[in-house]
Amino acid sequence: DRHRPAKRALEAHADREHGDSKRRCVPLGEIARCALEQWRLSEADVTAWASRCGLRGVGIADLERYRREHPETDLAIAIEEL
């Protein structure tokens, strides 16, 4: 079908705009994965955020940006450690 590529592009755009549940998987770099565990961040939350931001992958700098944009996450972890 000659319209198939255009249809896929429209579906991808709709997914980005409307947060379709069939989000693509955003891979984590090795250092980012270690930091994610150390900082006790939710992989699901981070990858959903990365997908919304249009990132192709998540590195350590992206995790630092996530933490700056979500200070409540750091606060919750600090309270747990008390």
PDB file of C-alpha atoms in Angstrom:
ATOM      1  CA  ASP A   1       0.000   0.000   0.000  1.00  0.00           C
ATOM      2  CA  ARG A   2       1.574   3.273  -1.105  1.00  0.00           C
ATOM      3  CA  HIS A   3      -0.059   5.224   1.753  1.00  0.00           C
ATOM      4  CA  ARG A   4       1.388   3.029   4.501  1.00  0.00           C
ATOM      5  CA  PRO A   5       4.469   5.223   5.293  1.00  0.00           C
ATOM      6  CA  ALA A   6       2.280   8.321   5.592  1.00  0.00           C
ATOM      7  CA  LYS A   7      -0.162   6.452   7.830  1.00  0.00           C
ATOM      8  CA  ARG A   8       2.687   5.329  10.112  1.00  0.00           C
ATOM      9  CA  ALA A   9       3.984   8.904  10.314  1.00  0.00           C
ATOM     10  CA  LEU A  10       0.533  10.183  11.276  1.00  0.00           C
ATOM     11  CA  GLU A  11       0.144   7.453  13.915  1.00  0.00           C
ATOM     12  CA  ALA A  12       3.572   8.283  15.364  1.00  0.00           C
ATOM     13  CA  HIS A  13       2.633  11.960  15.530  1.00  0.00           C
ATOM     14  CA  ALA A  14      -0.673  11.114  17.249  1.00  0.00           C
ATOM     15  CA  ASP A  15       1.162   8.897  19.745  1.00  0.00           C
ATOM     16  CA  ARG A  16       3.487  11.773  20.644  1.00  0.00           C
ATOM     17  CA  GLU A  17       0.663  14.276  20.889  1.00  0.00           C
ATOM     18  CA  HIS A  18      -1.769  12.120  22.822  1.00  0.00           C
ATOM     19  CA  GLY A  19       0.548   9.943  24.900  1.00  0.00           C
ATOM     20  CA  ASP A  20      -0.590   6.645  23.419  1.00  0.00           C
ATOM     21  CA  SER A  21       0.069   3.692  25.716  1.00  0.00           C
ATOM     22  CA  LYS A  22       2.147   2.036  22.990  1.00  0.00           C
ATOM     23  CA  ARG A  23       5.137   4.279  23.663  1.00  0.00           C
ATOM     24  CA  ARG A  24       8.439   3.275  22.223  1.00  0.00           C
ATOM     25  CA  CYS A  25      11.086   1.949  24.547  1.00  0.00           C
ATOM     26  CA  VAL A  26      13.758   4.515  25.416  1.00  0.00           C
ATOM     27  CA  PRO A  27      17.053   2.767  26.183  1.00  0.00           C
ATOM     28  CA  LEU A  28      19.202   3.750  29.152  1.00  0.00           C
ATOM     29  CA  GLY A  29      22.958   4.081  28.883  1.00  0.00           C
ATOM     30  CA  GLU A  30      25.018   1.893  31.207  1.00  0.00           C
ATOM     31  CA  ILE A  31      26.138   4.746  33.478  1.00  0.00           C
ATOM     32  CA  ALA A  32      22.605   6.161  33.508  1.00  0.00           C
ATOM     33  CA  ARG A  33      21.218   2.760  34.518  1.00  0.00           C
ATOM     34  CA  CYS A  34      23.679   2.577  37.446  1.00  0.00           C
ATOM     35  CA  ALA A  35      22.808   6.132  38.519  1.00  0.00           C
ATOM     36  CA  LEU A  36      19.093   5.350  38.214  1.00  0.00           C
ATOM     37  CA  GLU A  37      19.537   2.500  40.686  1.00  0.00           C
ATOM     38  CA  GLN A  38      21.773   4.504  43.028  1.00  0.00           C
ATOM     39  CA  TRP A  39      19.367   7.464  43.067  1.00  0.00           C
ATOM     40  CA  ARG A  40      16.418   5.053  43.361  1.00  0.00           C
ATOM     41  CA  LEU A  41      14.561   6.629  40.459  1.00  0.00           C
ATOM     42  CA  SER A  42      11.700   4.854  38.734  1.00  0.00           C
ATOM     43  CA  GLU A  43      12.810   3.542  35.354  1.00  0.00           C
ATOM     44  CA  ALA A  44       9.209   3.682  34.117  1.00  0.00           C
ATOM     45  CA  ASP A  45       8.880   7.359  35.130  1.00  0.00           C
ATOM     46  CA  VAL A  46      12.226   8.294  33.599  1.00  0.00           C
ATOM     47  CA  THR A  47      11.605   6.496  30.301  1.00  0.00           C
ATOM     48  CA  ALA A  48       8.073   7.961  30.045  1.00  0.00           C
ATOM     49  CA  TRP A  49       9.563  11.430  30.597  1.00  0.00           C
ATOM     50  CA  ALA A  50      12.290  10.749  28.017  1.00  0.00           C
ATOM     51  CA  SER A  51       9.687   9.603  25.513  1.00  0.00           C
ATOM     52  CA  ARG A  52       7.639  12.765  26.066  1.00  0.00           C
ATOM     53  CA  CYS A  53      10.804  14.831  25.566  1.00  0.00           C
ATOM     54  CA  GLY A  54      11.548  13.001  22.323  1.00  0.00           C
ATOM     55  CA  LEU A  55      14.848  11.546  23.551  1.00  0.00           C
ATOM     56  CA  ARG A  56      16.229   8.528  21.720  1.00  0.00           C
ATOM     57  CA  GLY A  57      18.045   7.332  24.801  1.00  0.00           C
ATOM     58  CA  VAL A  58      18.832   8.409  28.354  1.00  0.00           C
ATOM     59  CA  GLY A  59      22.332   9.279  29.495  1.00  0.00           C
ATOM     60  CA  ILE A  60      23.653  10.600  32.788  1.00  0.00           C
ATOM     61  CA  ALA A  61      23.119  14.242  31.722  1.00  0.00           C
ATOM     62  CA  ASP A  62      19.502  13.428  30.911  1.00  0.00           C
ATOM     63  CA  LEU A  63      19.038  11.931  34.396  1.00  0.00           C
ATOM     64  CA  GLU A  64      20.455  15.077  35.954  1.00  0.00           C
ATOM     65  CA  ARG A  65      17.967  17.114  33.903  1.00  0.00           C
ATOM     66  CA  TYR A  66      15.152  14.793  35.036  1.00  0.00           C
ATOM     67  CA  ARG A  67      16.124  15.356  38.677  1.00  0.00           C
ATOM     68  CA  ARG A  68      16.193  19.145  38.187  1.00  0.00           C
ATOM     69  CA  GLU A  69      12.751  19.028  36.566  1.00  0.00           C
ATOM     70  CA  HIS A  70      11.358  16.672  39.254  1.00  0.00           C
ATOM     71  CA  PRO A  71      12.711  17.919  42.616  1.00  0.00           C
ATOM     72  CA  GLU A  72       9.852  16.160  44.414  1.00  0.00           C
ATOM     73  CA  THR A  73      11.504  12.836  43.547  1.00  0.00           C
ATOM     74  CA  ASP A  74      14.728  13.771  45.343  1.00  0.00           C
ATOM     75  CA  LEU A  75      12.742  15.116  48.283  1.00  0.00           C
ATOM     76  CA  ALA A  76      10.747  11.895  48.622  1.00  0.00           C
ATOM     77  CA  ILE A  77      13.933   9.800  48.596  1.00  0.00           C
ATOM     78  CA  ALA A  78      15.583  12.089  51.177  1.00  0.00           C
ATOM     79  CA  ILE A  79      12.571  11.738  53.478  1.00  0.00           C
ATOM     80  CA  GLU A  80      12.691   7.949  53.162  1.00  0.00           C
ATOM     81  CA  GLU A  81      16.336   7.966  54.240  1.00  0.00           C
ATOM     82  CA  LEU A  82      15.610   9.783  57.524  1.00  0.00           C
TER      83      LEU A  82
END
